[in-house]
Structure formats: C-alpha cells, structure tokens
mmCIF file of C-alpha atoms in Angstrom:
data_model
loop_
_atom_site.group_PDB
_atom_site.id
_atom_site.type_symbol
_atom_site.label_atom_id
_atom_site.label_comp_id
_atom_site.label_asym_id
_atom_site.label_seq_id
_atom_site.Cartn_x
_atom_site.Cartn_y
_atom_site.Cartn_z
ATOM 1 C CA UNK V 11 -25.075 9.854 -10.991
ATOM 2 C CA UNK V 12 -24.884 11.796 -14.132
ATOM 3 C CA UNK V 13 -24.551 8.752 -16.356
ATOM 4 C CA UNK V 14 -20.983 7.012 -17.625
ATOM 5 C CA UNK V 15 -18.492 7.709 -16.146
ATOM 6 C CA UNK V 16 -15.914 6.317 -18.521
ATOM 7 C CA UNK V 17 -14.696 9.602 -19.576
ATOM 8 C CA UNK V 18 -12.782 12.232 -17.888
ATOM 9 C CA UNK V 19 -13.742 15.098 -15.348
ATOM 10 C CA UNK V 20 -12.988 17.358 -18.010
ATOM 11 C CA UNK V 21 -11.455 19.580 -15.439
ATOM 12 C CA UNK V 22 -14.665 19.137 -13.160
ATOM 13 C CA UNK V 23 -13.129 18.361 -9.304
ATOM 14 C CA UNK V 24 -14.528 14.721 -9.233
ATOM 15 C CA UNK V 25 -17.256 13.770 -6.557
ATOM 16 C CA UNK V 26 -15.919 12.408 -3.351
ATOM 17 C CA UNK V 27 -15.765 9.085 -3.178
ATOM 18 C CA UNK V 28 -14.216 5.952 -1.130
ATOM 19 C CA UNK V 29 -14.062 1.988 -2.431
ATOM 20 C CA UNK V 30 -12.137 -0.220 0.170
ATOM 21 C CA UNK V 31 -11.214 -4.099 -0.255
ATOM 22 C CA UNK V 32 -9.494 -6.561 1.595
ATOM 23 C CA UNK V 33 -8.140 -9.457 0.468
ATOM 24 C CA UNK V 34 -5.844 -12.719 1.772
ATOM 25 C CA UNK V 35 -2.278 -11.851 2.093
ATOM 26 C CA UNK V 36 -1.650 -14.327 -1.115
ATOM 27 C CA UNK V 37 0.625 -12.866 -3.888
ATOM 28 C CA UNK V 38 -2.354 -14.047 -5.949
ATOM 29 C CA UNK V 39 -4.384 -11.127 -5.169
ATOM 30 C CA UNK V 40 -1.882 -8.212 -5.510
ATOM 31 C CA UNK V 41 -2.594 -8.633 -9.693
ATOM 32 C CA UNK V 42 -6.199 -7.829 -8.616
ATOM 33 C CA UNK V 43 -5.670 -4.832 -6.428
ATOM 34 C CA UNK V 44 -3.160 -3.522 -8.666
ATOM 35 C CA UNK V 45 -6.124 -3.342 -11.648
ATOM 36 C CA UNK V 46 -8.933 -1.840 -9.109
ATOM 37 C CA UNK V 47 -6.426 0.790 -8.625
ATOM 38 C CA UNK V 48 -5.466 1.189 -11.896
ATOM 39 C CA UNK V 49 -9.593 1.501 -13.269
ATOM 40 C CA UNK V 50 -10.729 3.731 -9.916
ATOM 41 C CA UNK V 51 -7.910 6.102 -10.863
ATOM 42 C CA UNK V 52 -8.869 6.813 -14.020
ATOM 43 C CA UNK V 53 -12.524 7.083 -14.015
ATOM 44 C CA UNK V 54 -11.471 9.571 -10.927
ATOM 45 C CA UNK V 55 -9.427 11.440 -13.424
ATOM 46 C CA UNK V 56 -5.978 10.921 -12.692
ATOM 47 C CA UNK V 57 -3.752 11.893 -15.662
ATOM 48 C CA UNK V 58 -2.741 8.871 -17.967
ATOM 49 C CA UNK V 59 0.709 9.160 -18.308
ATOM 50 C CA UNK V 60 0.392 9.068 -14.055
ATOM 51 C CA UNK V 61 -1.642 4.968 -14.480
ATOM 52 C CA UNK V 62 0.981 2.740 -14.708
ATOM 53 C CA UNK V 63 2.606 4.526 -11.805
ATOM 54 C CA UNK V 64 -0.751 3.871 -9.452
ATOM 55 C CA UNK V 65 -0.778 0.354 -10.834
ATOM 56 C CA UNK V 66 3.025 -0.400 -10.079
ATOM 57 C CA UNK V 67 3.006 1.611 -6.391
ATOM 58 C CA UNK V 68 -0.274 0.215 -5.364
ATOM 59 C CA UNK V 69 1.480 -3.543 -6.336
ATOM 60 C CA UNK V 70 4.359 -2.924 -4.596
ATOM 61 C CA UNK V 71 2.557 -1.772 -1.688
ATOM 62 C CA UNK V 72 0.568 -4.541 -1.429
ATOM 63 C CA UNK V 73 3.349 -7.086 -2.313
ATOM 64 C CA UNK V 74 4.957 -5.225 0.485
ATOM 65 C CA UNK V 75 1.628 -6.134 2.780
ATOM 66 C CA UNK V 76 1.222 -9.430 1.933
ATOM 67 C CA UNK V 77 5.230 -10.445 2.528
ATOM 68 C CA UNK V 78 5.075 -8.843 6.283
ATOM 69 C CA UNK V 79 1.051 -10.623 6.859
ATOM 70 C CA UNK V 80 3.577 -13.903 5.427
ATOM 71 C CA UNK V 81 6.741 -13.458 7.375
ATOM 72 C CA UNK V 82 4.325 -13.401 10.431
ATOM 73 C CA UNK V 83 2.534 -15.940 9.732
ATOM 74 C CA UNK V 84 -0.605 -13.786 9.795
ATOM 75 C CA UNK V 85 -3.806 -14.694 7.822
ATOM 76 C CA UNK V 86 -5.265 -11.741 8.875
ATOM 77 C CA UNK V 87 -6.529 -9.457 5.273
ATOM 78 C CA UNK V 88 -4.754 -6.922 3.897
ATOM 79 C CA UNK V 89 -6.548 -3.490 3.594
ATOM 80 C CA UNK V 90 -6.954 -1.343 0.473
ATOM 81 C CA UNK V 91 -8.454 1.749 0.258
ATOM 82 C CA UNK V 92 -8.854 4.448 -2.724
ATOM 83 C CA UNK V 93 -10.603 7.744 -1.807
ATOM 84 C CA UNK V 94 -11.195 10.615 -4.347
ATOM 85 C CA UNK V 95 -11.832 14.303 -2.981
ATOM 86 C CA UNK V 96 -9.223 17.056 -4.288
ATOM 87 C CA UNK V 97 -6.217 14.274 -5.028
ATOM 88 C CA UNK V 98 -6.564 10.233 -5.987
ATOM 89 C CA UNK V 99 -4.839 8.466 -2.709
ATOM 90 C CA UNK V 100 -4.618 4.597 -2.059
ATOM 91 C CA UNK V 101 -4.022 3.659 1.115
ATOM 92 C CA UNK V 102 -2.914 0.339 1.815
ATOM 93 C CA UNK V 103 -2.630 -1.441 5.472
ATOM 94 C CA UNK V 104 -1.122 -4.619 6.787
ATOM 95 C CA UNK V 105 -1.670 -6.147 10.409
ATOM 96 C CA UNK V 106 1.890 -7.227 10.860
ATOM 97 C CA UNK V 107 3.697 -6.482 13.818
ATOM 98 C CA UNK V 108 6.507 -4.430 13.268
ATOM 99 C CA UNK V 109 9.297 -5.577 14.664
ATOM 100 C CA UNK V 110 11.937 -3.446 14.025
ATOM 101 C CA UNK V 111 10.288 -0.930 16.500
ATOM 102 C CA UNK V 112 10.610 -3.145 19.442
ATOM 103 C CA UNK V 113 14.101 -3.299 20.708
ATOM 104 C CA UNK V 114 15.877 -6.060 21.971
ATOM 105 C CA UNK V 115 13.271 -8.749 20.478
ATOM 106 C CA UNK V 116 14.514 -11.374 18.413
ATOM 107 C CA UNK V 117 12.108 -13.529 16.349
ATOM 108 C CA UNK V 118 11.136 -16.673 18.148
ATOM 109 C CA UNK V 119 12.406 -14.957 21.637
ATOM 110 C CA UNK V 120 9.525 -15.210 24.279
ATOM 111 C CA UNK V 121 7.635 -18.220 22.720
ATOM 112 C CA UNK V 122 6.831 -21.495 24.314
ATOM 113 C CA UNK V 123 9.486 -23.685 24.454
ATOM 114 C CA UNK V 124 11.667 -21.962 22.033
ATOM 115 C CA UNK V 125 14.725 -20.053 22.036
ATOM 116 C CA UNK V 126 15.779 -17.274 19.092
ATOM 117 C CA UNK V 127 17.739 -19.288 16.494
ATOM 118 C CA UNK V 128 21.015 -18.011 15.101
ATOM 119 C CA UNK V 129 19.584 -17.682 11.567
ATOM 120 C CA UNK V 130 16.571 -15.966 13.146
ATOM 121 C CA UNK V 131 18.660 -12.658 13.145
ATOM 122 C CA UNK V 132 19.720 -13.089 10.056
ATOM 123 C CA UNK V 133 16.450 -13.470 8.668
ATOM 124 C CA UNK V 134 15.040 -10.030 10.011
ATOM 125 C CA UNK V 135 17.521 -7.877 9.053
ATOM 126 C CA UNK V 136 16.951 -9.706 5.637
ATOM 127 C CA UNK V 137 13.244 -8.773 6.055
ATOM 128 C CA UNK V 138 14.478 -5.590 7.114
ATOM 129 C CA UNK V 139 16.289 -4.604 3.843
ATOM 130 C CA UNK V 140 13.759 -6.368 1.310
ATOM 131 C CA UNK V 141 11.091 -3.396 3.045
ATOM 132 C CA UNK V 142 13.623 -0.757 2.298
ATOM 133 C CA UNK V 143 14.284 -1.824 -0.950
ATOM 134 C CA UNK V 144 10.283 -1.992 -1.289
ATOM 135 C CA UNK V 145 10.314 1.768 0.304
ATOM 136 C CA UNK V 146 12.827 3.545 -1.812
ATOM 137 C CA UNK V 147 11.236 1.854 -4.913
ATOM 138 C CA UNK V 148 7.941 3.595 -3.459
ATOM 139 C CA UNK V 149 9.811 7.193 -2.964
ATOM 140 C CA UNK V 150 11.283 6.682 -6.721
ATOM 141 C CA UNK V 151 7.585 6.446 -8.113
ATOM 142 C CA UNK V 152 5.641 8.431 -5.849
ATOM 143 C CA UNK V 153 6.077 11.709 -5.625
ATOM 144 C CA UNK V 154 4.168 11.770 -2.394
ATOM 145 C CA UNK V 155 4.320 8.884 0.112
ATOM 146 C CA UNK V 156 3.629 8.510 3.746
ATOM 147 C CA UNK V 157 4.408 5.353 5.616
ATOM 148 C CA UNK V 158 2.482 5.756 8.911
ATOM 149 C CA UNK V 159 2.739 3.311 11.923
ATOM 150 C CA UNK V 160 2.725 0.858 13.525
ATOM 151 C CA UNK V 161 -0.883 1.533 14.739
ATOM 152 C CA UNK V 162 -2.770 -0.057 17.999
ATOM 153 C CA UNK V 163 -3.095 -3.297 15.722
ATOM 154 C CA UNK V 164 1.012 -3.521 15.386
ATOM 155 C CA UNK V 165 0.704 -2.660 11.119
ATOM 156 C CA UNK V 166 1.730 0.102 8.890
ATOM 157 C CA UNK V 167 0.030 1.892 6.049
ATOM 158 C CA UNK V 168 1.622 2.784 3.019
ATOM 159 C CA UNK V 169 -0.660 6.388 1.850
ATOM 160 C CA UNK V 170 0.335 7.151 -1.506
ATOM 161 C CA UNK V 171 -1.681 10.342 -3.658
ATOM 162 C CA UNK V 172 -1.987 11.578 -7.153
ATOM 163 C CA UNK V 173 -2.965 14.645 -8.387
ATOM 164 C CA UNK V 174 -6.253 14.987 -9.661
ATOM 165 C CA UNK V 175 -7.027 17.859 -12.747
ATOM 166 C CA UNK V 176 -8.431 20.956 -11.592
ATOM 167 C CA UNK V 177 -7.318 20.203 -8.074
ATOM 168 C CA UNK V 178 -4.967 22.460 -8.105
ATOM 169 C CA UNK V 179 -2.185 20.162 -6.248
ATOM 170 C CA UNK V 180 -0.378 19.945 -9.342
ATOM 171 C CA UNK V 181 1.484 23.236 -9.369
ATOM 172 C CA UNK V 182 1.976 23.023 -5.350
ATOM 173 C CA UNK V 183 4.769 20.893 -5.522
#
C-alpha cells in the first residue's frame, strides 16, 4: 500500500479490490451497509456528487433483501459485496425463494397440514408490487442495474456499478 488512502485516485485506475459482508436480514443493519458502501466508494474514487446515490441504491437494495429473507421467514444472511477494478459495483444477494417464478404456487400451498389462505394471494401480489416499486426506484438512481436470478439457492442479486475516473466508462454511455 502506498500509504492513505483518504484522498482520491487523482485519475490513477484504482487497484482491484473486493470487501464482502453479510449480515442478519434485520432492517437494523441496512444503516450499516448503506455507510460501508458509501466510505468503500469513495476511497475507490467514485465521483462525489455520485455518493449519496451508492448510499441510497445500496439501502434500498438491501432493504429490498432483508424484506424477501423476512417475508420467507428466512434467517439465512444477506450478502454484500463491493469490488473495484475499472467501475465501483455493489452487488447485493438474498436467499429468498422467488416465488413469482414458480407458477401455480400459492404461499402456504404444499405444507403440512395447511391449505393456501384467501389473504395468502393477496399478500404476494402485495409483495409483488412493494419489489417493483423497490426496482423502478433502483432504475431511477442507477444508471446501470442488473437484477440477476433466481440462482441454484432460489435468491436474486441486485448488481449495481458506478463509474470510476479514468475508467473510461463514463463517456460510454
């Protein structure tokens, strides 16, 4: 290391580098990830006007997470992950089973002793439009997103980038 890193790359391309986190799907935690991403992006260089957009995507994104690990009753942790190479990206993964993508299942269908309520219907397509909502706030701030899955584990990640200076990916879009 070439001592502080508190200022900027002064146009340098910033070393590679990864941090990844988990944490319990608690609401109490998003505050948290939302300042790791916040202080990783800018000692990695990304522009300041550009912060308070990481910090508000990567907390909706995880409040996002941590309402599908809830709704599913999962206490499985919620994944973060910041790499820095030619653009800042966060990446940020939930284990929930998606269950739009199955068709024909109804919450509570299939489990012991219990039949799908009425209201149970009612509460996914609820689910259902809170995660749009969540989505389009995403697209509004982040210029570009990628919502991959669901993977072999049944979650989604939410990849979100930034450009970086000297990068070049500024003047490509």
């Amino acid at each position: 290391m070439n001592g502080s890193r508190h200022d900027r790359t002064g146009g340098r391309r910033p070393e590679p580098a990864t941090v990844r986190f988990a944490f319990t799907p608690a609401a109490a935690y998003v505050r948290a990830a939302r300042l790791v991403a916040a202080d990783v992006a800018a000692r990695s260089g990304v522009a300041t006007g550009l912060l308070d957009e990481v910090r508000q995507a990567v907390g909706e994104a995880c409040t996002r997470a941590v309402l599908r690990h809830r709704d599913r009753g999962l206490r499985d942790l919620v994944r973060v992950e910041f790499s820095i190479g030619d653009r800042f990206v966060a990446k940020i993964t939930d284990n929930a089973q998606d269950l739009r993508a199955r068709s024909g299942d109804r919450v509570g269908a299939g489990t012991v002793g219990g039949d799908a309520r009425a209201n149970d219907h009612d509460a996914l397509e609820e689910d259902t439009l809170s995660e749009e909502i969540t989505l389009i706030v995403l697209g509004g701030l982040v210029e570009d997103l990628v919502v991959t899955g669901p993977d072999a584990d049944g979650g989604t990640t939410v990849s979100m980038s930034w450009p970086l200076p000297g990068s070049g990916s500024q003047s490509d879009h």
